DNA sequence: CCCTGATTCGC
DNA sequence: GCGAATCAGG
């Protein structure tokens, strides 16, 4: 039922650049088809050419969130502990870099993981920004080729690579 | 496959 | 007027 109120909200959200499905969720109890249909009838159709570019995703909203780290391969017992402070800082840089590389489309949650999806974790598991890579697994490994490359390098080499000392 | 908006057409 | 089904595109 399109009350004046809901139509008003629809106009606002549509002009704010939200997608039809997002608006459908906001309004509730309605499908994106209904939203699109209404948008057409209102003559609001035709927006920004590239919605993807129009909606820049936020990153690093939190300044100093507590870091909960997941276990990662290639960590070597004692030495890992010794270099933890340094690694911590660099890990955040790595996350930022990786987060900008992994396409939105393939990212997935824990429950969405499955055979053939890269299980590499990106970010702080406690954060809403956290996600698993979800890329195509390579050669039966649980990682995509990109992350497999990182996973099987010793910590030292990985750090060197990040610091441009390769 | 995930998603996007556009269009059609029976209700 | 409404929106599910379908289409075309990324």
Coordinates of C-alpha atoms in Angstrom, one line a residue, chain A:
Chain A
X1 CA 0.0 0.0 0.0
X2 CA 1.6 3.2 -1.1
X3 CA 0.7 5.8 1.5
X4 CA 1.8 9.4 1.0
X5 CA 4.4 8.8 3.7
X6 CA 5.9 5.8 2.0
X7 CA 6.0 7.5 -1.4
X8 CA 7.7 10.4 0.3
X9 CA 10.3 8.1 1.8
X10 CA 10.7 6.3 -1.5
X11 CA 11.5 9.5 -3.3
X12 CA 14.0 10.4 -0.7
X13 CA 15.8 7.1 -0.7
X14 CA 15.8 6.9 -4.5
X15 CA 17.3 10.3 -4.8
X16 CA 19.8 9.4 -2.2
X17 CA 21.0 6.7 -4.6
X18 CA 19.9 3.6 -2.8
X19 CA 19.1 0.7 -5.0
X20 CA 15.6 -0.6 -5.5
X21 CA 16.3 -3.7 -3.4
X22 CA 17.8 -1.6 -0.6
X23 CA 14.7 0.7 -0.6
X24 CA 12.5 -2.4 -0.6
X25 CA 14.2 -3.5 2.6
X26 CA 13.9 0.0 4.2
X27 CA 10.2 0.2 3.4
X28 CA 9.6 -3.4 4.4
X29 CA 7.1 -5.9 3.3
X30 CA 7.7 -5.1 -0.3
X31 CA 9.9 -6.4 -3.2
X32 CA 12.3 -4.5 -5.3
X33 CA 10.0 -5.0 -8.3
X34 CA 7.3 -3.1 -6.4
X35 CA 9.8 -0.3 -5.8
X36 CA 10.9 -0.2 -9.4
X37 CA 7.4 -0.3 -10.6
X38 CA 6.5 2.7 -8.4
X39 CA 9.5 4.6 -9.4
X40 CA 8.5 4.3 -13.0
X41 CA 5.0 5.3 -12.4
X42 CA 6.2 8.4 -10.5
X43 CA 8.5 9.1 -13.4
X44 CA 11.6 9.0 -11.3
X45 CA 13.5 6.5 -13.5
X46 CA 16.9 7.2 -14.9
X47 CA 19.4 8.1 -12.3
X48 CA 23.2 8.0 -12.1
X49 CA 24.8 6.0 -14.9
X50 CA 27.0 3.9 -12.7
X51 CA 25.4 3.2 -9.3
X52 CA 28.5 1.3 -8.3
X53 CA 30.6 4.4 -8.5
X54 CA 27.9 6.6 -7.0
X55 CA 28.0 4.6 -3.8
X56 CA 31.5 4.7 -2.5
X57 CA 31.9 2.1 0.2
X58 CA 33.1 3.3 3.6
X59 CA 36.3 1.9 4.9
X60 CA 38.1 2.2 8.1
X61 CA 35.5 4.0 10.1
X62 CA 36.9 2.8 13.3
X63 CA 40.2 4.3 14.5
X64 CA 41.5 1.9 17.1
X65 CA 39.2 -1.1 17.2
X66 CA 40.5 -4.0 19.3
X67 CA 42.2 -6.5 17.0
X68 CA 41.0 -10.0 17.2
X69 CA 43.2 -12.0 14.9
X70 CA 42.4 -15.3 13.3
X71 CA 44.9 -18.0 13.1
X72 CA 46.8 -17.9 9.8
X73 CA 49.0 -20.4 8.0
X74 CA 52.7 -19.9 7.8
X75 CA 52.8 -18.4 11.3
X76 CA 55.7 -19.9 13.1
X77 CA 55.2 -20.5 16.8
X78 CA 57.7 -18.6 18.8
X79 CA 58.9 -16.1 16.2
X80 CA 55.3 -15.1 15.5
X81 CA 54.9 -14.1 19.1
X82 CA 58.1 -12.1 19.1
X83 CA 57.3 -10.1 16.0
X84 CA 53.6 -9.6 16.9
X85 CA 53.7 -5.9 17.6
X86 CA 55.3 -5.0 14.2
X87 CA 53.1 -7.5 12.4
X88 CA 50.0 -6.1 13.9
X89 CA 50.5 -2.7 12.3
X90 CA 51.5 -4.2 9.0
X91 CA 48.5 -6.5 9.1
X92 CA 46.2 -3.5 9.1
X93 CA 47.9 -2.2 6.1
X94 CA 47.6 -5.5 4.4
X95 CA 43.9 -5.6 5.2
X96 CA 43.4 -2.2 3.8
X97 CA 45.2 -3.1 0.6
X98 CA 43.5 -6.5 0.2
X99 CA 40.1 -5.0 1.1
X100 CA 40.4 -2.7 -1.9
X101 CA 41.3 -5.5 -4.2
X102 CA 38.7 -8.1 -3.5
X103 CA 35.6 -7.4 -5.6
X104 CA 32.4 -6.7 -3.7
X105 CA 30.7 -9.3 -5.7
X106 CA 32.7 -12.3 -4.5
X107 CA 33.0 -11.4 -0.8
X108 CA 31.1 -13.7 1.5
X109 CA 30.3 -14.5 5.1
X110 CA 31.4 -17.5 7.1
X111 CA 28.1 -19.3 6.3
X112 CA 28.4 -18.6 2.6
X113 CA 31.8 -20.3 2.4
X114 CA 32.0 -23.5 0.6
X115 CA 33.9 -25.7 -1.7
X116 CA 35.6 -23.6 -4.3
X117 CA 35.5 -20.3 -2.3
X118 CA 38.6 -18.7 -1.0
X119 CA 38.5 -18.8 2.8
X120 CA 41.0 -15.9 3.3
X121 CA 39.7 -13.7 6.1
X122 CA 39.9 -9.9 5.5
X123 CA 39.7 -7.5 8.4
X124 CA 38.7 -7.7 12.0
X125 CA 36.3 -10.6 12.5
X126 CA 34.5 -8.5 15.1
X127 CA 33.9 -5.7 12.7
X128 CA 30.9 -5.4 10.4
X129 CA 33.4 -4.8 7.6
X130 CA 34.8 -8.2 8.0
X131 CA 34.5 -10.7 5.1
X132 CA 36.0 -13.7 3.6
X133 CA 37.6 -13.4 0.2
X134 CA 35.2 -15.7 -1.5
X135 CA 37.3 -15.8 -4.7
X136 CA 37.8 -18.9 -6.8
X137 CA 39.8 -21.5 -5.1
X138 CA 42.9 -22.5 -6.9
X139 CA 44.2 -26.1 -7.4
X140 CA 42.1 -27.6 -4.7
X141 CA 43.5 -25.2 -2.1
X142 CA 41.2 -23.4 0.3
X143 CA 42.6 -20.1 -1.1
X144 CA 42.3 -18.2 -4.4
X145 CA 45.6 -17.9 -6.3
X146 CA 46.2 -14.4 -4.8
X147 CA 45.9 -15.5 -1.2
X148 CA 47.6 -18.8 -1.7
X149 CA 50.6 -16.8 -2.8
X150 CA 50.5 -15.0 0.5
X151 CA 49.6 -17.9 2.7
X152 CA 52.5 -20.1 1.7
X153 CA 55.2 -17.5 2.0
X154 CA 57.2 -17.4 5.3
X155 CA 56.3 -14.4 7.4
X156 CA 59.6 -12.7 6.6
X157 CA 59.1 -12.8 2.9
X158 CA 55.6 -11.6 3.3
X159 CA 56.7 -8.6 5.3
X160 CA 59.5 -7.8 2.8
X161 CA 57.1 -7.9 0.0
X162 CA 54.7 -5.5 1.7
X163 CA 57.6 -3.2 2.4
X164 CA 58.8 -3.4 -1.2
X165 CA 61.9 -5.3 -0.5
X166 CA 61.1 -8.2 -2.7

